[in-house]
């Protein structure tokens, strides 16, 4: 029983890392006042870019870099559309998601039968051998721990640095930030690109470490779950991480129950992560005032300098 629980906890951290990276990226976007519904498409393109890079180089870190570049490039196009051309954020995000889905499927065709080389087994010396918590917490790919470190760094950036204060000011009142001389559009674009890069790393982690393989549509709604995470977490980095592990745990629980032969329809178990997302959003939406207090005041609203 202890071994089963330890493996479930380890799988939860692994699955949650994908959602955490994407969720942190979307949080940066939304703190700057931009809603990007294109996370699913960005993650798909990044996943195929990372997988292809890993196939040709055998280097995980180059694969993560390729995923970050792919995600940042798509986010930059989205940013130019919604920030400079003032297109509708929601329609542009959906278009980005649809484009990413189709483009990744086309580009990924040659890689559907490819296999990655065997990965080394990571372990933190001295800690990995501790009963129960060793296998659960200290035998993960370094990116799992980097995601935790990024959460701490982002929290410090947003609440303890001047640049983070400016970013939040742009998301709360871009007109006031503009009046004080801050380049609101450039700050928003940088936030969108940075968020896209993190979504890209999440997509690359999915195809290179979590699975590891390339299959059309393999993100399977994780981009949308990450988007819901930002609301669930009330736009706070630590809560994004905890929420990611929660949803990751629900995802892994379905496989655990199926493996133990629990007599529940497999279709119901498969829908558990998405059902959990809907339930959480419904519960949060019951208190609109609570969301309004925590939500950036200018979220989703266009900004016109000089207007």
PDB file of N, CA, C and O in Angstrom, residues 83-156:
ATOM      1  N   UNK A  83      -2.516  43.467 -28.971  1.00  0.00           N
ATOM      2  CA  UNK A  83      -1.999  44.653 -28.273  1.00  0.00           C
ATOM      3  C   UNK A  83      -1.823  45.821 -29.230  1.00  0.00           C
ATOM      4  O   UNK A  83      -2.168  46.968 -28.916  1.00  0.00           O
ATOM      5  N   UNK A  84      -1.280  45.573 -30.423  1.00  0.00           N
ATOM      6  CA  UNK A  84      -1.043  46.670 -31.370  1.00  0.00           C
ATOM      7  C   UNK A  84      -2.185  46.844 -32.362  1.00  0.00           C
ATOM      8  O   UNK A  84      -2.540  47.966 -32.711  1.00  0.00           O
ATOM      9  N   UNK A  85      -2.770  45.736 -32.815  1.00  0.00           N
ATOM     10  CA  UNK A  85      -3.862  45.845 -33.791  1.00  0.00           C
ATOM     11  C   UNK A  85      -5.231  45.832 -33.123  1.00  0.00           C
ATOM     12  O   UNK A  85      -6.251  45.984 -33.803  1.00  0.00           O
ATOM     13  N   UNK A  86      -5.238  45.626 -31.795  1.00  0.00           N
ATOM     14  CA  UNK A  86      -6.471  45.685 -30.998  1.00  0.00           C
ATOM     15  C   UNK A  86      -7.560  44.731 -31.490  1.00  0.00           C
ATOM     16  O   UNK A  86      -8.750  45.070 -31.488  1.00  0.00           O
ATOM     17  N   UNK A  87      -7.140  43.537 -31.921  1.00  0.00           N
ATOM     18  CA  UNK A  87      -8.135  42.523 -32.243  1.00  0.00           C
ATOM     19  C   UNK A  87      -8.722  41.967 -30.943  1.00  0.00           C
ATOM     20  O   UNK A  87      -8.155  42.140 -29.865  1.00  0.00           O
ATOM     21  N   UNK A  88      -9.838  41.298 -31.063  1.00  0.00           N
ATOM     22  CA  UNK A  88     -10.499  40.739 -29.886  1.00  0.00           C
ATOM     23  C   UNK A  88      -9.632  39.640 -29.269  1.00  0.00           C
ATOM     24  O   UNK A  88      -9.213  38.707 -29.947  1.00  0.00           O
ATOM     25  N   UNK A  89      -9.375  39.745 -27.963  1.00  0.00           N
ATOM     26  CA  UNK A  89      -8.483  38.795 -27.306  1.00  0.00           C
ATOM     27  C   UNK A  89      -9.035  37.379 -27.320  1.00  0.00           C
ATOM     28  O   UNK A  89      -8.288  36.410 -27.525  1.00  0.00           O
ATOM     29  N   UNK A  90     -10.318  37.238 -27.116  1.00  0.00           N
ATOM     30  CA  UNK A  90     -10.912  35.911 -27.026  1.00  0.00           C
ATOM     31  C   UNK A  90     -10.943  35.229 -28.396  1.00  0.00           C
ATOM     32  O   UNK A  90     -10.589  34.048 -28.511  1.00  0.00           O
ATOM     33  N   UNK A  91     -11.349  35.963 -29.419  1.00  0.00           N
ATOM     34  CA  UNK A  91     -11.381  35.391 -30.768  1.00  0.00           C
ATOM     35  C   UNK A  91      -9.975  35.064 -31.261  1.00  0.00           C
ATOM     36  O   UNK A  91      -9.744  34.006 -31.860  1.00  0.00           O
ATOM     37  N   UNK A  92      -9.018  35.950 -30.983  1.00  0.00           N
ATOM     38  CA  UNK A  92      -7.641  35.714 -31.417  1.00  0.00           C
ATOM     39  C   UNK A  92      -7.036  34.510 -30.708  1.00  0.00           C
ATOM     40  O   UNK A  92      -6.300  33.718 -31.306  1.00  0.00           O
ATOM     41  N   UNK A  93      -7.348  34.357 -29.419  1.00  0.00           N
ATOM     42  CA  UNK A  93      -6.847  33.210 -28.676  1.00  0.00           C
ATOM     43  C   UNK A  93      -7.403  31.901 -29.196  1.00  0.00           C
ATOM     44  O   UNK A  93      -6.670  30.912 -29.345  1.00  0.00           O
ATOM     45  N   UNK A  94      -8.698  31.889 -29.495  1.00  0.00           N
ATOM     46  CA  UNK A  94      -9.304  30.679 -30.054  1.00  0.00           C
ATOM     47  C   UNK A  94      -8.705  30.355 -31.414  1.00  0.00           C
ATOM     48  O   UNK A  94      -8.455  29.180 -31.734  1.00  0.00           O
ATOM     49  N   UNK A  95      -8.470  31.391 -32.227  1.00  0.00           N
ATOM     50  CA  UNK A  95      -7.848  31.177 -33.540  1.00  0.00           C
ATOM     51  C   UNK A  95      -6.441  30.593 -33.380  1.00  0.00           C
ATOM     52  O   UNK A  95      -6.032  29.699 -34.126  1.00  0.00           O
ATOM     53  N   UNK A  96      -5.704  31.091 -32.400  1.00  0.00           N
ATOM     54  CA  UNK A  96      -4.354  30.580 -32.139  1.00  0.00           C
ATOM     55  C   UNK A  96      -4.405  29.109 -31.730  1.00  0.00           C
ATOM     56  O   UNK A  96      -3.569  28.303 -32.161  1.00  0.00           O
ATOM     57  N   UNK A  97      -5.378  28.763 -30.916  1.00  0.00           N
ATOM     58  CA  UNK A  97      -5.522  27.379 -30.474  1.00  0.00           C
ATOM     59  C   UNK A  97      -5.840  26.459 -31.648  1.00  0.00           C
ATOM     60  O   UNK A  97      -5.256  25.375 -31.781  1.00  0.00           O
ATOM     61  N   UNK A  98      -6.745  26.878 -32.508  1.00  0.00           N
ATOM     62  CA  UNK A  98      -7.116  26.078 -33.677  1.00  0.00           C
ATOM     63  C   UNK A  98      -5.941  25.955 -34.651  1.00  0.00           C
ATOM     64  O   UNK A  98      -5.679  24.876 -35.196  1.00  0.00           O
ATOM     65  N   UNK A  99      -5.233  27.061 -34.855  1.00  0.00           N
ATOM     66  CA  UNK A  99      -4.070  27.032 -35.748  1.00  0.00           C
ATOM     67  C   UNK A  99      -3.011  26.084 -35.202  1.00  0.00           C
ATOM     68  O   UNK A  99      -2.438  25.267 -35.940  1.00  0.00           O
ATOM     69  N   UNK A 100      -2.724  26.179 -33.913  1.00  0.00           N
ATOM     70  CA  UNK A 100      -1.713  25.322 -33.305  1.00  0.00           C
ATOM     71  C   UNK A 100      -2.064  23.855 -33.418  1.00  0.00           C
ATOM     72  O   UNK A 100      -1.196  23.007 -33.649  1.00  0.00           O
ATOM     73  N   UNK A 101      -3.348  23.541 -33.265  1.00  0.00           N
ATOM     74  CA  UNK A 101      -3.790  22.157 -33.377  1.00  0.00           C
ATOM     75  C   UNK A 101      -3.539  21.601 -34.777  1.00  0.00           C
ATOM     76  O   UNK A 101      -2.985  20.512 -34.945  1.00  0.00           O
ATOM     77  N   UNK A 102      -3.948  22.362 -35.789  1.00  0.00           N
ATOM     78  CA  UNK A 102      -3.761  21.911 -37.170  1.00  0.00           C
ATOM     79  C   UNK A 102      -2.302  21.910 -37.599  1.00  0.00           C
ATOM     80  O   UNK A 102      -1.818  20.960 -38.237  1.00  0.00           O
ATOM     81  N   UNK A 103      -1.576  22.965 -37.241  1.00  0.00           N
ATOM     82  CA  UNK A 103      -0.172  23.088 -37.645  1.00  0.00           C
ATOM     83  C   UNK A 103       0.680  21.990 -37.020  1.00  0.00           C
ATOM     84  O   UNK A 103       1.536  21.380 -37.684  1.00  0.00           O
ATOM     85  N   UNK A 104       0.450  21.711 -35.737  1.00  0.00           N
ATOM     86  CA  UNK A 104       1.236  20.676 -35.063  1.00  0.00           C
ATOM     87  C   UNK A 104       0.951  19.296 -35.656  1.00  0.00           C
ATOM     88  O   UNK A 104       1.860  18.463 -35.779  1.00  0.00           O
ATOM     89  N   UNK A 105      -0.309  19.050 -36.016  1.00  0.00           N
ATOM     90  CA  UNK A 105      -0.660  17.769 -36.628  1.00  0.00           C
ATOM     91  C   UNK A 105       0.060  17.589 -37.960  1.00  0.00           C
ATOM     92  O   UNK A 105       0.562  16.497 -38.273  1.00  0.00           O
ATOM     93  N   UNK A 106       0.135  18.659 -38.753  1.00  0.00           N
ATOM     94  CA  UNK A 106       0.802  18.595 -40.058  1.00  0.00           C
ATOM     95  C   UNK A 106       2.306  18.415 -39.907  1.00  0.00           C
ATOM     96  O   UNK A 106       2.914  17.523 -40.516  1.00  0.00           O
ATOM     97  N   UNK A 107       2.925  19.243 -39.077  1.00  0.00           N
ATOM     98  CA  UNK A 107       4.374  19.189 -38.890  1.00  0.00           C
ATOM     99  C   UNK A 107       4.797  17.895 -38.204  1.00  0.00           C
ATOM    100  O   UNK A 107       5.891  17.368 -38.460  1.00  0.00           O
ATOM    101  N   UNK A 108       3.934  17.371 -37.344  1.00  0.00           N
ATOM    102  CA  UNK A 108       4.297  16.195 -36.556  1.00  0.00           C
ATOM    103  C   UNK A 108       4.127  14.864 -37.267  1.00  0.00           C
ATOM    104  O   UNK A 108       4.520  13.826 -36.711  1.00  0.00           O
ATOM    105  N   UNK A 109       3.585  14.868 -38.480  1.00  0.00           N
ATOM    106  CA  UNK A 109       3.357  13.608 -39.196  1.00  0.00           C
ATOM    107  C   UNK A 109       4.603  12.720 -39.285  1.00  0.00           C
ATOM    108  O   UNK A 109       4.525  11.511 -39.044  1.00  0.00           O
ATOM    109  N   UNK A 110       5.786  13.270 -39.625  1.00  0.00           N
ATOM    110  CA  UNK A 110       6.971  12.399 -39.734  1.00  0.00           C
ATOM    111  C   UNK A 110       7.453  11.829 -38.396  1.00  0.00           C
ATOM    112  O   UNK A 110       8.293  10.928 -38.387  1.00  0.00           O
ATOM    113  N   UNK A 111       6.935  12.354 -37.296  1.00  0.00           N
ATOM    114  CA  UNK A 111       7.450  11.958 -35.971  1.00  0.00           C
ATOM    115  C   UNK A 111       6.516  11.037 -35.194  1.00  0.00           C
ATOM    116  O   UNK A 111       6.825  10.671 -34.061  1.00  0.00           O
ATOM    117  N   UNK A 112       5.397  10.653 -35.807  1.00  0.00           N
ATOM    118  CA  UNK A 112       4.435   9.844 -35.069  1.00  0.00           C
ATOM    119  C   UNK A 112       4.971   8.448 -34.741  1.00  0.00           C
ATOM    120  O   UNK A 112       4.514   7.823 -33.778  1.00  0.00           O
ATOM    121  N   UNK A 113       5.907   7.938 -35.520  1.00  0.00           N
ATOM    122  CA  UNK A 113       6.469   6.616 -35.266  1.00  0.00           C
ATOM    123  C   UNK A 113       7.852   6.669 -34.613  1.00  0.00           C
ATOM    124  O   UNK A 113       8.465   5.628 -34.367  1.00  0.00           O
ATOM    125  N   UNK A 114       8.336   7.873 -34.348  1.00  0.00           N
ATOM    126  CA  UNK A 114       9.671   8.016 -33.772  1.00  0.00           C
ATOM    127  C   UNK A 114       9.665   7.679 -32.278  1.00  0.00           C
ATOM    128  O   UNK A 114       8.666   7.881 -31.589  1.00  0.00           O
ATOM    129  N   UNK A 115      10.794   7.180 -31.820  1.00  0.00           N
ATOM    130  CA  UNK A 115      10.954   6.892 -30.391  1.00  0.00           C
ATOM    131  C   UNK A 115      12.198   7.593 -29.872  1.00  0.00           C
ATOM    132  O   UNK A 115      13.206   7.706 -30.578  1.00  0.00           O
ATOM    133  N   UNK A 116      12.120   8.080 -28.651  1.00  0.00           N
ATOM    134  CA  UNK A 116      13.262   8.751 -28.044  1.00  0.00           C
ATOM    135  C   UNK A 116      14.181   7.726 -27.394  1.00  0.00           C
ATOM    136  O   UNK A 116      13.754   6.635 -27.003  1.00  0.00           O
ATOM    137  N   UNK A 117      15.444   8.094 -27.269  1.00  0.00           N
ATOM    138  CA  UNK A 117      16.405   7.226 -26.605  1.00  0.00           C
ATOM    139  C   UNK A 117      16.043   7.092 -25.126  1.00  0.00           C
ATOM    140  O   UNK A 117      15.338   7.935 -24.561  1.00  0.00           O
ATOM    141  N   UNK A 118      16.503   6.017 -24.511  1.00  0.00           N
ATOM    142  CA  UNK A 118      16.237   5.811 -23.089  1.00  0.00           C
ATOM    143  C   UNK A 118      16.782   6.964 -22.266  1.00  0.00           C
ATOM    144  O   UNK A 118      17.885   7.468 -22.498  1.00  0.00           O
ATOM    145  N   UNK A 119      15.982   7.395 -21.298  1.00  0.00           N
ATOM    146  CA  UNK A 119      16.369   8.517 -20.452  1.00  0.00           C
ATOM    147  C   UNK A 119      17.107   8.027 -19.205  1.00  0.00           C
ATOM    148  O   UNK A 119      16.803   6.948 -18.691  1.00  0.00           O
ATOM    149  N   UNK A 120      18.075   8.811 -18.719  1.00  0.00           N
ATOM    150  CA  UNK A 120      18.722   8.437 -17.449  1.00  0.00           C
ATOM    151  C   UNK A 120      17.741   8.558 -16.296  1.00  0.00           C
ATOM    152  O   UNK A 120      16.782   9.326 -16.348  1.00  0.00           O
ATOM    153  N   UNK A 121      17.964   7.786 -15.268  1.00  0.00           N
ATOM    154  CA  UNK A 121      17.110   7.851 -14.073  1.00  0.00           C
ATOM    155  C   UNK A 121      17.682   8.905 -13.129  1.00  0.00           C
ATOM    156  O   UNK A 121      18.834   8.822 -12.706  1.00  0.00           O
ATOM    157  N   UNK A 122      16.859   9.900 -12.833  1.00  0.00           N
ATOM    158  CA  UNK A 122      17.301  10.986 -11.967  1.00  0.00           C
ATOM    159  C   UNK A 122      17.000  10.653 -10.512  1.00  0.00           C
ATOM    160  O   UNK A 122      15.953  10.082 -10.190  1.00  0.00           O
ATOM    161  N   UNK A 123      17.909  11.032  -9.645  1.00  0.00           N
ATOM    162  CA  UNK A 123      17.710  10.810  -8.215  1.00  0.00           C
ATOM    163  C   UNK A 123      18.614  11.773  -7.446  1.00  0.00           C
ATOM    164  O   UNK A 123      19.746  12.042  -7.859  1.00  0.00           O
ATOM    165  N   UNK A 124      18.097  12.316  -6.371  1.00  0.00           N
ATOM    166  CA  UNK A 124      18.887  13.203  -5.520  1.00  0.00           C
ATOM    167  C   UNK A 124      19.648  12.339  -4.510  1.00  0.00           C
ATOM    168  O   UNK A 124      19.021  11.650  -3.691  1.00  0.00           O
ATOM    169  N   UNK A 125      20.977  12.352  -4.573  1.00  0.00           N
ATOM    170  CA  UNK A 125      21.765  11.474  -3.689  1.00  0.00           C
ATOM    171  C   UNK A 125      21.434  11.701  -2.212  1.00  0.00           C
ATOM    172  O   UNK A 125      21.299  12.836  -1.758  1.00  0.00           O
ATOM    173  N   UNK A 126      21.301  10.592  -1.490  1.00  0.00           N
ATOM    174  CA  UNK A 126      21.038  10.669  -0.059  1.00  0.00           C
ATOM    175  C   UNK A 126      19.571  10.781   0.298  1.00  0.00           C
ATOM    176  O   UNK A 126      19.149  10.357   1.380  1.00  0.00           O
ATOM    177  N   UNK A 127      18.788  11.354  -0.615  1.00  0.00           N
ATOM    178  CA  UNK A 127      17.359  11.534  -0.336  1.00  0.00           C
ATOM    179  C   UNK A 127      16.490  10.533  -1.094  1.00  0.00           C
ATOM    180  O   UNK A 127      15.420  10.158  -0.625  1.00  0.00           O
ATOM    181  N   UNK A 128      16.978  10.114  -2.264  1.00  0.00           N
ATOM    182  CA  UNK A 128      16.177   9.225  -3.106  1.00  0.00           C
ATOM    183  C   UNK A 128      15.968   7.851  -2.487  1.00  0.00           C
ATOM    184  O   UNK A 128      15.038   7.132  -2.868  1.00  0.00           O
ATOM    185  N   UNK A 129      16.829   7.467  -1.536  1.00  0.00           N
ATOM    186  CA  UNK A 129      16.736   6.139  -0.937  1.00  0.00           C
ATOM    187  C   UNK A 129      15.908   6.104   0.347  1.00  0.00           C
ATOM    188  O   UNK A 129      15.752   5.051   0.961  1.00  0.00           O
ATOM    189  N   UNK A 130      15.392   7.262   0.763  1.00  0.00           N
ATOM    190  CA  UNK A 130      14.546   7.292   1.968  1.00  0.00           C
ATOM    191  C   UNK A 130      13.238   6.554   1.667  1.00  0.00           C
ATOM    192  O   UNK A 130      12.598   6.823   0.643  1.00  0.00           O
ATOM    193  N   UNK A 131      12.844   5.630   2.521  1.00  0.00           N
ATOM    194  CA  UNK A 131      11.596   4.897   2.271  1.00  0.00           C
ATOM    195  C   UNK A 131      10.410   5.847   2.085  1.00  0.00           C
ATOM    196  O   UNK A 131      10.300   6.871   2.764  1.00  0.00           O
ATOM    197  N   UNK A 132       9.541   5.502   1.185  1.00  0.00           N
ATOM    198  CA  UNK A 132       8.314   6.195   0.837  1.00  0.00           C
ATOM    199  C   UNK A 132       8.561   7.557   0.194  1.00  0.00           C
ATOM    200  O   UNK A 132       8.245   7.752  -0.978  1.00  0.00           O
ATOM    201  N   UNK A 133       9.159   8.531   0.942  1.00  0.00           N
ATOM    202  CA  UNK A 133       9.282   9.872   0.382  1.00  0.00           C
ATOM    203  C   UNK A 133      10.391   9.960  -0.668  1.00  0.00           C
ATOM    204  O   UNK A 133      10.366  10.852  -1.514  1.00  0.00           O
ATOM    205  N   UNK A 134      11.349   9.049  -0.632  1.00  0.00           N
ATOM    206  CA  UNK A 134      12.409   9.054  -1.631  1.00  0.00           C
ATOM    207  C   UNK A 134      11.868   8.843  -3.033  1.00  0.00           C
ATOM    208  O   UNK A 134      12.022   9.705  -3.914  1.00  0.00           O
ATOM    209  N   UNK A 135      11.180   7.708  -3.288  1.00  0.00           N
ATOM    210  CA  UNK A 135      10.587   7.501  -4.618  1.00  0.00           C
ATOM    211  C   UNK A 135       9.516   8.532  -4.970  1.00  0.00           C
ATOM    212  O   UNK A 135       9.319   8.862  -6.130  1.00  0.00           O
ATOM    213  N   UNK A 136       8.823   9.042  -3.954  1.00  0.00           N
ATOM    214  CA  UNK A 136       7.719   9.973  -4.212  1.00  0.00           C
ATOM    215  C   UNK A 136       8.208  11.369  -4.590  1.00  0.00           C
ATOM    216  O   UNK A 136       7.641  12.015  -5.480  1.00  0.00           O
ATOM    217  N   UNK A 137       9.278  11.837  -3.934  1.00  0.00           N
ATOM    218  CA  UNK A 137       9.661  13.240  -4.066  1.00  0.00           C
ATOM    219  C   UNK A 137      11.033  13.495  -4.680  1.00  0.00           C
ATOM    220  O   UNK A 137      11.276  14.584  -5.210  1.00  0.00           O
ATOM    221  N   UNK A 138      11.930  12.536  -4.635  1.00  0.00           N
ATOM    222  CA  UNK A 138      13.322  12.834  -4.960  1.00  0.00           C
ATOM    223  C   UNK A 138      13.895  12.023  -6.119  1.00  0.00           C
ATOM    224  O   UNK A 138      15.101  11.864  -6.238  1.00  0.00           O
ATOM    225  N   UNK A 139      13.027  11.520  -6.978  1.00  0.00           N
ATOM    226  CA  UNK A 139      13.499  10.785  -8.149  1.00  0.00           C
ATOM    227  C   UNK A 139      12.880  11.318  -9.431  1.00  0.00           C
ATOM    228  O   UNK A 139      12.510  10.568 -10.332  1.00  0.00           O
ATOM    229  N   UNK A 140      12.783  12.632  -9.522  1.00  0.00           N
ATOM    230  CA  UNK A 140      12.127  13.257 -10.666  1.00  0.00           C
ATOM    231  C   UNK A 140      13.135  13.943 -11.577  1.00  0.00           C
ATOM    232  O   UNK A 140      14.268  14.242 -11.182  1.00  0.00           O
ATOM    233  N   UNK A 141      12.678  14.221 -12.781  1.00  0.00           N
ATOM    234  CA  UNK A 141      13.468  15.029 -13.711  1.00  0.00           C
ATOM    235  C   UNK A 141      13.679  16.412 -13.091  1.00  0.00           C
ATOM    236  O   UNK A 141      12.788  16.937 -12.414  1.00  0.00           O
ATOM    237  N   UNK A 142      14.842  17.030 -13.317  1.00  0.00           N
ATOM    238  CA  UNK A 142      15.106  18.356 -12.731  1.00  0.00           C
ATOM    239  C   UNK A 142      14.043  19.404 -13.051  1.00  0.00           C
ATOM    240  O   UNK A 142      13.838  20.334 -12.266  1.00  0.00           O
ATOM    241  N   UNK A 143      13.333  19.249 -14.161  1.00  0.00           N
ATOM    242  CA  UNK A 143      12.316  20.239 -14.523  1.00  0.00           C
ATOM    243  C   UNK A 143      11.188  20.293 -13.498  1.00  0.00           C
ATOM    244  O   UNK A 143      10.557  21.343 -13.318  1.00  0.00           O
ATOM    245  N   UNK A 144      10.938  19.189 -12.796  1.00  0.00           N
ATOM    246  CA  UNK A 144       9.917  19.185 -11.742  1.00  0.00           C
ATOM    247  C   UNK A 144      10.300  20.179 -10.649  1.00  0.00           C
ATOM    248  O   UNK A 144       9.472  20.969 -10.170  1.00  0.00           O
ATOM    249  N   UNK A 145      11.554  20.162 -10.264  1.00  0.00           N
ATOM    250  CA  UNK A 145      12.033  21.063  -9.206  1.00  0.00           C
ATOM    251  C   UNK A 145      12.189  22.493  -9.734  1.00  0.00           C
ATOM    252  O   UNK A 145      11.998  23.452  -8.993  1.00  0.00           O
ATOM    253  N   UNK A 146      12.521  22.611 -11.018  1.00  0.00           N
ATOM    254  CA  UNK A 146      12.611  23.945 -11.621  1.00  0.00           C
ATOM    255  C   UNK A 146      11.235  24.616 -11.622  1.00  0.00           C
ATOM    256  O   UNK A 146      11.121  25.829 -11.393  1.00  0.00           O
ATOM    257  N   UNK A 147      10.177  23.839 -11.871  1.00  0.00           N
ATOM    258  CA  UNK A 147       8.820  24.401 -11.847  1.00  0.00           C
ATOM    259  C   UNK A 147       8.477  24.948 -10.467  1.00  0.00           C
ATOM    260  O   UNK A 147       7.868  26.019 -10.337  1.00  0.00           O
ATOM    261  N   UNK A 148       8.903  24.229  -9.425  1.00  0.00           N
ATOM    262  CA  UNK A 148       8.670  24.712  -8.055  1.00  0.00           C
ATOM    263  C   UNK A 148       9.468  25.989  -7.803  1.00  0.00           C
ATOM    264  O   UNK A 148       8.957  26.962  -7.229  1.00  0.00           O
ATOM    265  N   UNK A 149      10.741  25.994  -8.252  1.00  0.00           N
ATOM    266  CA  UNK A 149      11.581  27.184  -8.083  1.00  0.00           C
ATOM    267  C   UNK A 149      11.009  28.373  -8.857  1.00  0.00           C
ATOM    268  O   UNK A 149      11.047  29.514  -8.381  1.00  0.00           O
ATOM    269  N   UNK A 150      10.469  28.119 -10.054  1.00  0.00           N
ATOM    270  CA  UNK A 150       9.856  29.194 -10.849  1.00  0.00           C
ATOM    271  C   UNK A 150       8.652  29.786 -10.133  1.00  0.00           C
ATOM    272  O   UNK A 150       8.414  30.998 -10.206  1.00  0.00           O
ATOM    273  N   UNK A 151       7.902  28.951  -9.441  1.00  0.00           N
ATOM    274  CA  UNK A 151       6.753  29.437  -8.690  1.00  0.00           C
ATOM    275  C   UNK A 151       7.191  30.414  -7.606  1.00  0.00           C
ATOM    276  O   UNK A 151       6.606  31.495  -7.446  1.00  0.00           O
ATOM    277  N   UNK A 152       8.233  30.032  -6.870  1.00  0.00           N
ATOM    278  CA  UNK A 152       8.756  30.907  -5.810  1.00  0.00           C
ATOM    279  C   UNK A 152       9.298  32.199  -6.424  1.00  0.00           C
ATOM    280  O   UNK A 152       9.041  33.307  -5.925  1.00  0.00           O
ATOM    281  N   UNK A 153      10.046  32.067  -7.521  1.00  0.00           N
ATOM    282  CA  UNK A 153      10.638  33.239  -8.175  1.00  0.00           C
ATOM    283  C   UNK A 153       9.555  34.184  -8.705  1.00  0.00           C
ATOM    284  O   UNK A 153       9.679  35.412  -8.586  1.00  0.00           O
ATOM    285  N   UNK A 154       8.505  33.619  -9.285  1.00  0.00           N
ATOM    286  CA  UNK A 154       7.426  34.451  -9.828  1.00  0.00           C
ATOM    287  C   UNK A 154       6.676  35.170  -8.717  1.00  0.00           C
ATOM    288  O   UNK A 154       6.300  36.345  -8.861  1.00  0.00           O
ATOM    289  N   UNK A 155       6.457  34.476  -7.601  1.00  0.00           N
ATOM    290  CA  UNK A 155       5.791  35.110  -6.463  1.00  0.00           C
ATOM    291  C   UNK A 155       6.634  36.278  -5.945  1.00  0.00           C
ATOM    292  O   UNK A 155       6.108  37.363  -5.644  1.00  0.00           O
ATOM    293  N   UNK A 156       7.946  36.064  -5.855  1.00  0.00           N
ATOM    294  CA  UNK A 156       8.831  37.151  -5.422  1.00  0.00           C
ATOM    295  C   UNK A 156       8.797  38.295  -6.428  1.00  0.00           C
ATOM    296  O   UNK A 156       8.707  39.473  -6.048  1.00  0.00           O
TER     297      UNK A 156
END
